[in-house]
Coordinates of C-alpha atoms in Angstrom, one line a residue:
M176 CA 106.4 88.8 121.5
P177 CA 103.6 87.7 123.9
N178 CA 104.5 85.1 126.6
R179 CA 102.5 82.1 127.5
L180 CA 100.4 83.8 130.1
D181 CA 99.4 86.6 127.7
I182 CA 98.3 83.9 125.1
T183 CA 96.3 82.0 127.8
W184 CA 94.7 85.3 128.9
I185 CA 93.6 86.1 125.4
A186 CA 92.4 82.5 124.9
L187 CA 90.3 82.7 128.1
I188 CA 88.7 85.9 127.1
G189 CA 87.9 84.4 123.6
L190 CA 86.4 81.3 125.2
A191 CA 84.4 83.4 127.7
L192 CA 83.0 85.5 124.8
A193 CA 82.2 82.3 122.8
T194 CA 80.4 80.9 125.9
L195 CA 78.1 84.0 125.8
L196 CA 77.6 84.0 122.1
I197 CA 77.2 80.3 121.2
P198 CA 74.0 79.2 123.1
P199 CA 71.5 81.4 121.2
L200 CA 72.9 80.0 117.9
L201 CA 72.5 76.4 118.7
P202 CA 69.0 74.8 118.4
R203 CA 69.7 71.7 120.4
P204 CA 70.4 72.2 124.1
L205 CA 72.2 68.9 124.6
F206 CA 74.8 69.8 121.9
G207 CA 75.0 73.3 123.2
N208 CA 75.7 72.0 126.7
A209 CA 78.4 69.7 125.4
L210 CA 80.0 72.6 123.5
L211 CA 79.9 74.9 126.5
L212 CA 81.4 72.2 128.8
A213 CA 84.1 71.6 126.2
F214 CA 84.9 75.3 126.4
A215 CA 85.0 75.0 130.2
A216 CA 87.4 72.0 130.0
V217 CA 89.7 74.0 127.8
K218 CA 89.6 77.0 130.1
G219 CA 90.1 74.8 133.2
R220 CA 93.1 73.1 131.6
R221 CA 94.7 76.3 130.5
I222 CA 94.2 77.9 134.0
V223 CA 95.7 74.8 135.7
L224 CA 98.6 74.5 133.4
D225 CA 99.6 78.1 133.0
F226 CA 98.3 80.1 136.0
L227 CA 98.7 77.4 138.6
D228 CA 102.0 76.4 136.9
L229 CA 101.3 72.7 136.6
R230 CA 102.9 72.7 133.1
T231 CA 106.3 72.2 134.8
A232 CA 104.9 69.7 137.4
P233 CA 105.4 65.9 137.1
A234 CA 103.2 64.2 134.5
L235 CA 101.3 62.3 137.2
W236 CA 100.0 65.6 138.7
R237 CA 99.1 67.1 135.3
G238 CA 97.3 63.9 134.5
L239 CA 95.4 63.7 137.8
V240 CA 94.3 67.3 137.7
S241 CA 93.3 67.0 134.0
A242 CA 91.4 63.8 134.7
W243 CA 89.6 65.5 137.6
I244 CA 88.5 68.4 135.3
F245 CA 87.2 66.1 132.7
I246 CA 85.4 63.8 135.2
V247 CA 83.6 66.8 136.7
L248 CA 82.6 68.1 133.3
L249 CA 81.4 64.6 132.3
F250 CA 79.2 64.4 135.3
A251 CA 77.9 67.9 134.5
W252 CA 77.1 66.9 130.9
L253 CA 75.4 63.6 132.1
A254 CA 73.2 65.7 134.4
S255 CA 72.2 68.0 131.6
A256 CA 71.5 65.0 129.4
A257 CA 69.3 63.5 132.1
V258 CA 67.4 66.7 132.4
A259 CA 67.0 66.9 128.6
V260 CA 65.6 63.3 128.5
I261 CA 63.2 63.8 131.4

């Protein structure tokens, strides 16, 4: 039976492949950017929780690191939206 790190590793590989395959299939770049950044958020959270072992850390640390990931990705999406509008 695979352990949590093996499952995370497989999920990261799948998300990396999806990151490569999805952009040509999506006609709208803004939606494509949002989807790719959502993949990045999932990958970042999995890495932080499982490989950096924050899953066993106090909830405050998990929340702060997760919020940091989502804020960075939100700014990245807002930047791509601004470029798409201009």
